[in-house]
Coordinates of C-alpha atoms in Angstrom, one line a residue:
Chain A
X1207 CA 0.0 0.0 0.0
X1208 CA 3.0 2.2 0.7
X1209 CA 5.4 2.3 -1.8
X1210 CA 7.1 5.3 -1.4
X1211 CA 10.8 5.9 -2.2
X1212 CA 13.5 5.2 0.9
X1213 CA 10.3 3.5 2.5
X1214 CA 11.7 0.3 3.7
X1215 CA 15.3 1.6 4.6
X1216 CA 13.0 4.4 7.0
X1217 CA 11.7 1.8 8.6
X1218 CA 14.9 -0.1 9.9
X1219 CA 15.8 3.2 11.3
X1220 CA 12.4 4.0 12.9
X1221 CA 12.4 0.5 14.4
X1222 CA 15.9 -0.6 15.6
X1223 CA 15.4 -1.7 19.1
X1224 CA 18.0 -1.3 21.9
X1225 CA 18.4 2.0 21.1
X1226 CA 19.4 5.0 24.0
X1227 CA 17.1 7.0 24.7
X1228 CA 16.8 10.0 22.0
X1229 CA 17.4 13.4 23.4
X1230 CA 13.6 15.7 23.2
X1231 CA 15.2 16.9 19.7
X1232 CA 16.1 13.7 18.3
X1233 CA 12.7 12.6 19.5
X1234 CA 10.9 15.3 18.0
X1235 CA 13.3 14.7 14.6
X1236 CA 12.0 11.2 14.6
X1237 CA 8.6 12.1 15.1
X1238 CA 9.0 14.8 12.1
X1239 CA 10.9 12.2 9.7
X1240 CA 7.7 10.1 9.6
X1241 CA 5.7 13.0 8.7
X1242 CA 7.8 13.5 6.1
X1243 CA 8.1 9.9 4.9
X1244 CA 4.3 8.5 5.1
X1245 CA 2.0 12.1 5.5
X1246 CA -0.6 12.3 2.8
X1247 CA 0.6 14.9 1.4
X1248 CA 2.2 13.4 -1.0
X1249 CA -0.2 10.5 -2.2
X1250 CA -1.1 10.5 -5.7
X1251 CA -4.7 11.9 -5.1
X1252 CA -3.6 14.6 -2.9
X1253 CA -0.8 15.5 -5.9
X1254 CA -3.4 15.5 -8.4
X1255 CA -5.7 17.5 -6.3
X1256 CA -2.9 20.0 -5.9
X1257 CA -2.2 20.1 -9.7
X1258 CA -5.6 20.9 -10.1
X1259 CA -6.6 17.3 -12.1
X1260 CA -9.7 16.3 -9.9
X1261 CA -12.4 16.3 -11.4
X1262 CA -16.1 17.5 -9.4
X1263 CA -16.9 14.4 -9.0
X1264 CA -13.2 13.5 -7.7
X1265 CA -13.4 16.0 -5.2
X1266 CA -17.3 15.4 -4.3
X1267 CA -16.1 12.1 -3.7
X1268 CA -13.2 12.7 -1.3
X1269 CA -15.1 15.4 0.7
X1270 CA -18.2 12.9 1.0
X1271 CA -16.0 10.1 2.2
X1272 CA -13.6 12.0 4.1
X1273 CA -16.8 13.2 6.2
X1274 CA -16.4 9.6 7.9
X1275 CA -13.1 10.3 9.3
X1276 CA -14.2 14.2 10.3
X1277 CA -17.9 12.6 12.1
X1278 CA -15.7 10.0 14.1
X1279 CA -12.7 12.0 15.1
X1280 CA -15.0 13.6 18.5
X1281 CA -15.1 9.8 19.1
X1282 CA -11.8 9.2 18.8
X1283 CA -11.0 11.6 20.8
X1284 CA -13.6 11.1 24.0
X1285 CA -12.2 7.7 23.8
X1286 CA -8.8 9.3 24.4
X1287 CA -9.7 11.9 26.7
X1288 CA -11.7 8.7 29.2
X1289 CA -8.3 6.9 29.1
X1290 CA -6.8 9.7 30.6
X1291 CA -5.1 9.8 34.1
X1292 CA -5.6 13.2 35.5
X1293 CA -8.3 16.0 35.2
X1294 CA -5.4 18.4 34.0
X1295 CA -4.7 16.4 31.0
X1296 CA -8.5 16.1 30.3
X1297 CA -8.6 19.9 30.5
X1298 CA -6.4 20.0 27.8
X1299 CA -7.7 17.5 25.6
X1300 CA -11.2 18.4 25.9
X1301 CA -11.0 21.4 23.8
X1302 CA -10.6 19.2 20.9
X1303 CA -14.3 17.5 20.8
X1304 CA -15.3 21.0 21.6
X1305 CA -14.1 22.3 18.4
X1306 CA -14.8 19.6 16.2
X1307 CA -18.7 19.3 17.9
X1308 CA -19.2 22.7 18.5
X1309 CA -21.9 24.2 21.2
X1310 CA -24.9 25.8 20.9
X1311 CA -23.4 29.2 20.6
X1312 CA -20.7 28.5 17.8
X1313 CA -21.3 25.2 15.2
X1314 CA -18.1 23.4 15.2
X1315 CA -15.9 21.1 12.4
X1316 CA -18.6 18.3 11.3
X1317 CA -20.7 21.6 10.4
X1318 CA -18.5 23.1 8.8
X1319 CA -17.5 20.1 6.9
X1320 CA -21.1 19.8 6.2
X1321 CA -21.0 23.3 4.7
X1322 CA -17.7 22.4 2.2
X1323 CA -19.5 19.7 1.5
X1324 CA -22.7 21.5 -0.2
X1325 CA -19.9 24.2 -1.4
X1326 CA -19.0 21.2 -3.5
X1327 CA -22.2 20.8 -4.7
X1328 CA -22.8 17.3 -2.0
X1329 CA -26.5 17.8 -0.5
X1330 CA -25.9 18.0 3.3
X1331 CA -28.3 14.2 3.5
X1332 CA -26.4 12.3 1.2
X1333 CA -23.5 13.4 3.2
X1334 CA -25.2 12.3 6.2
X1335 CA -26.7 9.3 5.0
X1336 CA -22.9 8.4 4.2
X1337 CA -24.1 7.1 0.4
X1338 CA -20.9 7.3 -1.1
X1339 CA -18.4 6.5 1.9
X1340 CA -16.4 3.4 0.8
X1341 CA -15.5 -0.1 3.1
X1342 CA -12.0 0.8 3.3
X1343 CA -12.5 4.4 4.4
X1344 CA -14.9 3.1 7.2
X1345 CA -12.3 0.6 8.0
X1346 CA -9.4 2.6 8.3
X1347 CA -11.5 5.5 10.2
X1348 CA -12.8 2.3 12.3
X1349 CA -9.1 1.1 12.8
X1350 CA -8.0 4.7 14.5
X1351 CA -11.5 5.0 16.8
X1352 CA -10.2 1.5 18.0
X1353 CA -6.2 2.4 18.4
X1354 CA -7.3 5.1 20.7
X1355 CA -10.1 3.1 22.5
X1356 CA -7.5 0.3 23.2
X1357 CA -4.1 1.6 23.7
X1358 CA -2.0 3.3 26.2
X1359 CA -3.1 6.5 26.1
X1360 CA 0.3 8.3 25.2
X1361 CA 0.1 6.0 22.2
X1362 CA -3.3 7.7 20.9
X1363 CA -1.7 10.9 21.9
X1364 CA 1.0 10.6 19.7
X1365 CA -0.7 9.1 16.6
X1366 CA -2.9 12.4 16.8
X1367 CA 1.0 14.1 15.5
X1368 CA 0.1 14.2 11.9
X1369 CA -1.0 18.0 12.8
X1370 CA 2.4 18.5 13.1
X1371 CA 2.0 18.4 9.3
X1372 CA -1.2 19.6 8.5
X1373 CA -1.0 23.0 8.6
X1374 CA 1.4 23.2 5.5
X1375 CA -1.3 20.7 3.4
X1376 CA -4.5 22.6 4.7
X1377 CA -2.5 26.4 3.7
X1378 CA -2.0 25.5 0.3
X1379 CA -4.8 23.3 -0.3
X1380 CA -7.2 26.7 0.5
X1381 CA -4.9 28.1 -2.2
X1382 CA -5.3 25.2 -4.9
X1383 CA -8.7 24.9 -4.2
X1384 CA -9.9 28.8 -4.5
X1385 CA -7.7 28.9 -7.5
X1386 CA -7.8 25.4 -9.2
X1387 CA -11.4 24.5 -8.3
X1388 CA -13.0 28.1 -8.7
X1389 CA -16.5 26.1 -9.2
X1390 CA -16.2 25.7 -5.4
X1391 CA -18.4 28.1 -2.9
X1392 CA -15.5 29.9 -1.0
X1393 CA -18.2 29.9 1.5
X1394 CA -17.0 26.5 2.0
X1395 CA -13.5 26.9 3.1
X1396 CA -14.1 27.7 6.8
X1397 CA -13.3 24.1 8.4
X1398 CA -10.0 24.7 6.6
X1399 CA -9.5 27.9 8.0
X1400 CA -10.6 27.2 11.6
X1401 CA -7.9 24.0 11.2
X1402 CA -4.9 26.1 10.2
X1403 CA -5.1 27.8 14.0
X1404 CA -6.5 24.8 15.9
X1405 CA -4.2 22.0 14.5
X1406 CA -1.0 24.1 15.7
X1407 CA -2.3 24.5 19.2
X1408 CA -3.8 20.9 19.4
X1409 CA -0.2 19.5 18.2
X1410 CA 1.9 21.7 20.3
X1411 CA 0.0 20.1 23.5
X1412 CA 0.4 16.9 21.9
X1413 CA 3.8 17.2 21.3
X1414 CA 4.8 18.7 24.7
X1415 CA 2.9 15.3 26.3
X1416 CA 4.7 13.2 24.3
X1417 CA 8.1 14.7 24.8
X1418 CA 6.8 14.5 28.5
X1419 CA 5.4 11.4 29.4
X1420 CA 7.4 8.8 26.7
X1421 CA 10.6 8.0 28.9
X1422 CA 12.1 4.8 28.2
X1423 CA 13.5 4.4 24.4
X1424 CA 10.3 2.2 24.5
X1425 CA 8.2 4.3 25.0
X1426 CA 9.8 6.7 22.3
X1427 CA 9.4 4.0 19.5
X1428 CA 6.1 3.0 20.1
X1429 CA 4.9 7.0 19.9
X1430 CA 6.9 6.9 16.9
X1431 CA 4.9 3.8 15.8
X1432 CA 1.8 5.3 16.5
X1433 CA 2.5 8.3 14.0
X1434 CA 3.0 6.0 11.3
X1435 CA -0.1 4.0 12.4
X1436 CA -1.9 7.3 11.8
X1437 CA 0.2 8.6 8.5
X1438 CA -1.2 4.8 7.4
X1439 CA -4.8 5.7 8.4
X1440 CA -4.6 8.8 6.5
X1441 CA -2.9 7.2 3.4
X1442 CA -5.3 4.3 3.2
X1443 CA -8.6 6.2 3.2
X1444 CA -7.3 8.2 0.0
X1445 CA -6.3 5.0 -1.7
X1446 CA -9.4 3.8 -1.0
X1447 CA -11.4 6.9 -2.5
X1448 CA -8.9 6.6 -5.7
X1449 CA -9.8 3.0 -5.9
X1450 CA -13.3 4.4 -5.9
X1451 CA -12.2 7.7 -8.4
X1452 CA -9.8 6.6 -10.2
X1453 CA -7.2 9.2 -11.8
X1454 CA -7.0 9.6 -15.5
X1455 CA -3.3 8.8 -16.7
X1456 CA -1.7 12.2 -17.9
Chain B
X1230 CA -25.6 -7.3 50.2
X1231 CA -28.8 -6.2 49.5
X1232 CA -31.2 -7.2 52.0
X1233 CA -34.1 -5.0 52.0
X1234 CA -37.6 -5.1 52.8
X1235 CA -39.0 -6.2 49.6
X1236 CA -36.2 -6.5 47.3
X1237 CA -37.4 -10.1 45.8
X1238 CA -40.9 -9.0 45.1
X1239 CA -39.7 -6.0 43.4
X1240 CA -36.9 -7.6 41.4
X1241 CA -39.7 -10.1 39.9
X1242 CA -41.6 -7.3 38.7
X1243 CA -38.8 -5.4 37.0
X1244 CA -37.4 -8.2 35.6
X1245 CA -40.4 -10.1 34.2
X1246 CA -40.0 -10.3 30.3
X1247 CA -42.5 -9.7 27.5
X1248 CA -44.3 -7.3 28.7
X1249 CA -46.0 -4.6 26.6
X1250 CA -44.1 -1.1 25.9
X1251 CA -44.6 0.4 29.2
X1252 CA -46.1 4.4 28.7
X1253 CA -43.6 7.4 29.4
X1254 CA -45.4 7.5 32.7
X1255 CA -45.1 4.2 33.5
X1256 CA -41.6 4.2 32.4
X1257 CA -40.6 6.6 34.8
X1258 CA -42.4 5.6 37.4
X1259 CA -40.4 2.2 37.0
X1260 CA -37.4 3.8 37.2
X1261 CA -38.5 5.6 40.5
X1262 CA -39.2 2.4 42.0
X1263 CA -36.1 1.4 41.4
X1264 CA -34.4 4.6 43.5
X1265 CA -37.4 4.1 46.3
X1266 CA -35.8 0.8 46.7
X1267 CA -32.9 0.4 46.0
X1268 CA -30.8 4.0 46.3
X1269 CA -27.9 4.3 48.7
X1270 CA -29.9 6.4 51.0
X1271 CA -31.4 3.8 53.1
X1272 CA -27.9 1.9 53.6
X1273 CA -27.4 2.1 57.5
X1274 CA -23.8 4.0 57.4
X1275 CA -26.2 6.7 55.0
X1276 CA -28.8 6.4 58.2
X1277 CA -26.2 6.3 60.9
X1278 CA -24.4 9.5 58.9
X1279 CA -27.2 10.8 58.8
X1280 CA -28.6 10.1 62.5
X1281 CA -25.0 11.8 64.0
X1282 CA -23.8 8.8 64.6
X1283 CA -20.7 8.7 62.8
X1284 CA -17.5 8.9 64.5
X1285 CA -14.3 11.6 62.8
X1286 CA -12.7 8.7 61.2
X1287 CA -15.8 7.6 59.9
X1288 CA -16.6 10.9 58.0
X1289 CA -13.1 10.8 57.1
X1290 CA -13.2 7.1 55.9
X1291 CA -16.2 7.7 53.9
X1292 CA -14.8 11.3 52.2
X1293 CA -11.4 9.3 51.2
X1294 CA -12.9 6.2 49.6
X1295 CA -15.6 8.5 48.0
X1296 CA -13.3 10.3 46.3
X1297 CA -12.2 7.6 44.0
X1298 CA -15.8 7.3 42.7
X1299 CA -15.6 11.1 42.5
X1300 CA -12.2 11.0 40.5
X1301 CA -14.1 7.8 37.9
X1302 CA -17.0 10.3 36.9
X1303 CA -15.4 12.4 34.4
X1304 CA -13.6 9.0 32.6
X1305 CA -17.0 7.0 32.5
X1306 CA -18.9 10.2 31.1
X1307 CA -16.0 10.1 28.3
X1308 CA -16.4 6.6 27.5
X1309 CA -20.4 7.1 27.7
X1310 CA -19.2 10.6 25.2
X1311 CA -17.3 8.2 23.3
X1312 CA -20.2 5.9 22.4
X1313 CA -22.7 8.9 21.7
X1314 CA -23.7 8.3 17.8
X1315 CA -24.3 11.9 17.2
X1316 CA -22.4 15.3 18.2
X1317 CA -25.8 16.8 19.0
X1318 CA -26.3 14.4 21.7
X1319 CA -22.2 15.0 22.5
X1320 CA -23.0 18.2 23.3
X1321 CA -25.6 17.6 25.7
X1322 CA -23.1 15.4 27.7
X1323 CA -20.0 16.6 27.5
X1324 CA -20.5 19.4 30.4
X1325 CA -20.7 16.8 33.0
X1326 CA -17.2 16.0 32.6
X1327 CA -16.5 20.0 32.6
X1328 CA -18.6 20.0 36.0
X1329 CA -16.0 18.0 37.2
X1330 CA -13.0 18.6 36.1
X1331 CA -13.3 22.2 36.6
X1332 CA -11.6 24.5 33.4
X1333 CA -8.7 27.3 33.9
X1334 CA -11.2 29.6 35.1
X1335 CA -12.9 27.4 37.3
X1336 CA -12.4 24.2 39.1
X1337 CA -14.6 21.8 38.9
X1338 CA -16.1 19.1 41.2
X1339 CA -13.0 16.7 42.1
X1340 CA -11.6 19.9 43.3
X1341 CA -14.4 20.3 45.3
X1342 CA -14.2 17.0 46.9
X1343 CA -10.8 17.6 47.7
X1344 CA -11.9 20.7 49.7
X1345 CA -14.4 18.6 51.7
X1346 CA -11.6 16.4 52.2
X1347 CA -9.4 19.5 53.9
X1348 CA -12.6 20.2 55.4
X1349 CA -13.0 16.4 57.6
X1350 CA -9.1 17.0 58.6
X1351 CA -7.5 14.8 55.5
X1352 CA -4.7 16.3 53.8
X1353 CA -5.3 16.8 49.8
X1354 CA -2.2 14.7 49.6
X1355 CA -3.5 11.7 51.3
X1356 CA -6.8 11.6 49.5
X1357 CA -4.6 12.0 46.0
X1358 CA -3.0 8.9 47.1
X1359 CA -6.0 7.5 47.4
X1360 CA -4.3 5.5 51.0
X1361 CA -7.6 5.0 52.4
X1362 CA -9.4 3.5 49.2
X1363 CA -10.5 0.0 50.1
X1364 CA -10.4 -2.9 47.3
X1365 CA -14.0 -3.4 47.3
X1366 CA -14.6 0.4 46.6
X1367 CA -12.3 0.4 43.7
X1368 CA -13.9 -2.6 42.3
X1369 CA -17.1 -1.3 42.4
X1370 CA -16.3 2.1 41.0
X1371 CA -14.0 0.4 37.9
X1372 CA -17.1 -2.2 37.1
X1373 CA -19.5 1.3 36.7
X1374 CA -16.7 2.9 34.5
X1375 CA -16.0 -0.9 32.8
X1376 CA -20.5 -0.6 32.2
X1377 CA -20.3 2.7 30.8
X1378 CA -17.4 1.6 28.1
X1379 CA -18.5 -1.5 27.4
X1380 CA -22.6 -1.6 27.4
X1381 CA -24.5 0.0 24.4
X1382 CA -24.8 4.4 25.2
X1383 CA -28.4 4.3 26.7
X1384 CA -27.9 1.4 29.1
X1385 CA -24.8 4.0 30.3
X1386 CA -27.1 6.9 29.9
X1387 CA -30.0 5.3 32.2
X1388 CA -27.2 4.0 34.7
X1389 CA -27.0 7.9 35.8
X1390 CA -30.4 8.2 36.5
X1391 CA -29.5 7.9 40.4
X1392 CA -29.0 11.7 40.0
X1393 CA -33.0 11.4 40.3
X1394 CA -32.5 10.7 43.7
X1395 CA -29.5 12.6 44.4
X1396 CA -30.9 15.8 45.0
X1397 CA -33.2 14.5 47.9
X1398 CA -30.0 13.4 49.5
X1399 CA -27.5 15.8 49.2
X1400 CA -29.9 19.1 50.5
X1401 CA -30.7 16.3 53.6
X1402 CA -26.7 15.7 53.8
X1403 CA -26.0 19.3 53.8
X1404 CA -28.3 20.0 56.7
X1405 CA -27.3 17.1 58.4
X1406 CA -23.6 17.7 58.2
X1407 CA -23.6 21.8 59.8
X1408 CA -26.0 20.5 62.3
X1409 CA -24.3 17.0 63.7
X1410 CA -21.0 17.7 62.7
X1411 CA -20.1 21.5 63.6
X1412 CA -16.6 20.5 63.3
X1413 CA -16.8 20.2 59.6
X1414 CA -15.3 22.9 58.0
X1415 CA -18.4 24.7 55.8
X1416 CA -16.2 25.4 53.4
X1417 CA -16.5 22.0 52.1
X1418 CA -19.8 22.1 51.0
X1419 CA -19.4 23.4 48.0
X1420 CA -19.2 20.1 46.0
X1421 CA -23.0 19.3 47.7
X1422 CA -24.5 22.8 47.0
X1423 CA -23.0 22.8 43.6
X1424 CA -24.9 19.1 42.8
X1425 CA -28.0 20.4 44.1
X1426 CA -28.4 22.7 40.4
X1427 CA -25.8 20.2 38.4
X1428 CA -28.3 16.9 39.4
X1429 CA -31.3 18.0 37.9
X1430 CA -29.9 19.4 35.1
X1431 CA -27.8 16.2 34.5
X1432 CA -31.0 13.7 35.3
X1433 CA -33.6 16.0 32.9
X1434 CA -31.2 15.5 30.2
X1435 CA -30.7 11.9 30.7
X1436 CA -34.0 11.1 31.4
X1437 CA -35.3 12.4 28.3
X1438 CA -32.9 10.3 26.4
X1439 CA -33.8 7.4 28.2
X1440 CA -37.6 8.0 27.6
X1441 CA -36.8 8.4 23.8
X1442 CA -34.5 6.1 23.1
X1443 CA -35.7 3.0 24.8
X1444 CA -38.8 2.1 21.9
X1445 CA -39.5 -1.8 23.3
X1446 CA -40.1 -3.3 26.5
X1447 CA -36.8 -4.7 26.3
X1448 CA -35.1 -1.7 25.3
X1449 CA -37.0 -0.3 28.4
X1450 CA -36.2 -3.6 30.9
X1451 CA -32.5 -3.1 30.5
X1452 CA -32.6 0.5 31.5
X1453 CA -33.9 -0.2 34.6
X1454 CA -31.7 -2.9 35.1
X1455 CA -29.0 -0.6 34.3
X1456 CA -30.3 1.6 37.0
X1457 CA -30.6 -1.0 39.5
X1458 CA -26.6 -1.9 38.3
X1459 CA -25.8 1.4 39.2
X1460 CA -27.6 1.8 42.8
X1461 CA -25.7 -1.6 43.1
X1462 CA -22.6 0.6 42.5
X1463 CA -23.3 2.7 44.8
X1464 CA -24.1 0.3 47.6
X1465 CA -21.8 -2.0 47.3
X1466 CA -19.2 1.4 48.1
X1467 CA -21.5 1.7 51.5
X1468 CA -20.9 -1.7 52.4
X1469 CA -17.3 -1.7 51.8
X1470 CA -16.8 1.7 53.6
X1471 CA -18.9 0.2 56.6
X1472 CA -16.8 -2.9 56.7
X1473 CA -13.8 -0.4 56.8
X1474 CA -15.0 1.9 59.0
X1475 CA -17.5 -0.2 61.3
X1476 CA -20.7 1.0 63.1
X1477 CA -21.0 0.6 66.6
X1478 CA -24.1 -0.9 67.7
X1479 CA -26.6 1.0 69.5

């Protein structure tokens, strides 16, 4: 599924046990080095997005399936928050379902989601009623709910990393898509713009837990594990959605 | 462990199957019946407590192993958050974890009980380290939290309908403590006047739910089981906190 260049000799560095335990910038180097290996930025779909190839369909399709992952990342994250240990670490976790559900006073990510979703010409109930989101998409979104039901929660902290990244995809993907894909409502671009000022406060917690509460090389290369677990989840829901839109060949 | 007046006839009636749906009335006033018989009030260290009869160590006994049911609310009302299917219903539940674990600006309810605990002479360090926590209260408390994980969301839902009774209680307890313990501390009392406005709130809300979402008799049968569960809960800390902390006879 991942066949990226320098792939396999990535791994054998990432996962060579015995290993002392990495100073906080080594750490955070690791960390960063499988952003920049396995982050979805550079799948094929996202490249042809960027180069402005998708068609409105193409893009329909993403943003409808994609909706699976933005509906069940609350969960994933109340699942993280009851694992837990301390009210001051649910304090600052919290803020995340917040934003995502919103509260009566301010609608909150899945809404706007909803919204880029009609700005793409979706109807707000076939989004809903989930029509077009594929097996693979649900299984890979499933897959993450269930990482950060099960495992320790440090783990689930770290795999939520990939905002480390995501503020440089989401900045020029409101670019590509107000000048690529000009058919699109720009009405449509909040959840995009909310993201590129929550993500950096939701990873710089993340991070500063991580660098925290990992201590043993161990506990290091697991967090690093669980940010390639997550770069995977990512990865495979857009191979799933170009399995389902397939690009044209140039 | 529970013996009461009654408790066999009762359970036969609760439990019997195939009945018809049951109105919104009669609903209710099943899940009343299952308070008026089988809430933590009537336990004899509750009447002894609330007779005067309890000794300094007592109070101080009960305060210490209560707080590690106080410390479990928040987790099982993320797990309960985290099986929610819908952010709207999210946002109806996620304050009670905010009541508890108190924000920035304002702490919450574990705070609170560690205030009451300053208040009965225990240090907020020994109640932290939880010293006085007995087995049998722990294993109560984790099999509520293990419930609200592991059982579908209304079964969890109904399982905090005790705060039906609560109220009843707590502006009893509050009375009861200035009165028969003057050296109690007032300043602890916060966590009990705070409930008295938090419980109703809290029980309106998950009553309505439970009165909605439960559409067959079975549907409805399990939600008073899951009540009944959870006065269990909450007895089964009583009896463990007696055994600790013994009652003289008369």
């Amino acid at each position: 599924m991942l066949e990226q260049g320098g792939a396999v000799s990535q791994e054998k560095i990432l996962y060579k046990k015995g290993e002392r335990l990495w100073t906080k910038e080594e750490f955070t180097e690791r960390l960063k080095e499988v952003g920049h290996s396995f982050y979805h930025d550079k799948h094929p779909f996202h490249t042809a997005m960027h180069q402005g190839k998708l068609s409105r369909e193409q893009i329909r399709g993403w943003v409808a399936n994609r909706y699976y992952y933005q509906k069940s990342v609350p969960i994933k994250d109340a699942a993280i928050l009851s694992n837990l240990p301390s009210r001051e670490l649910r304090r600052e976790w919290i803020g995340r379902i917040i934003d995502h559900d919103g509260t009566q006073a301010e609608e909150g990510g899945i809404e706007a989601w909803l919204q880029l979703g009609e700005a793409v010409g979706l109807s707000r109930e076939e989004v809903v009623r989930e029509d077009r989101v594929v097996p693979s998409v649900r299984f890979s979104v499933d897959a993450y709910v269930h990482f950060a039901r099960t495992k320790p929660w440090i783990e689930a902290v770290a795999s939520s990393l990939t905002e480390l990244f995501s503020p440089d995809l989401i900045s020029k993907r409101i670019k590509v898509l107000e000048r690529l894909y000009p058919w699109i409502d720009s009405a449509g671009m909040d959840y995009f713009q909310n993201r590129l000022t929550q993500a950096p406060q939701d990873s710089d917690i993340a991070l500063k837990l991580v660098l925290i509460y990992c201590q043993t090389p161990e506990d290091q290369r697991r967090a690093v594990e669980a940010l390639r677990f997550k770069c995977d989840v990512l990865w495979a829901q857009l191979d799933a959605i170009e399995k389902a839109y397939p690009l044209k060949s140039d």
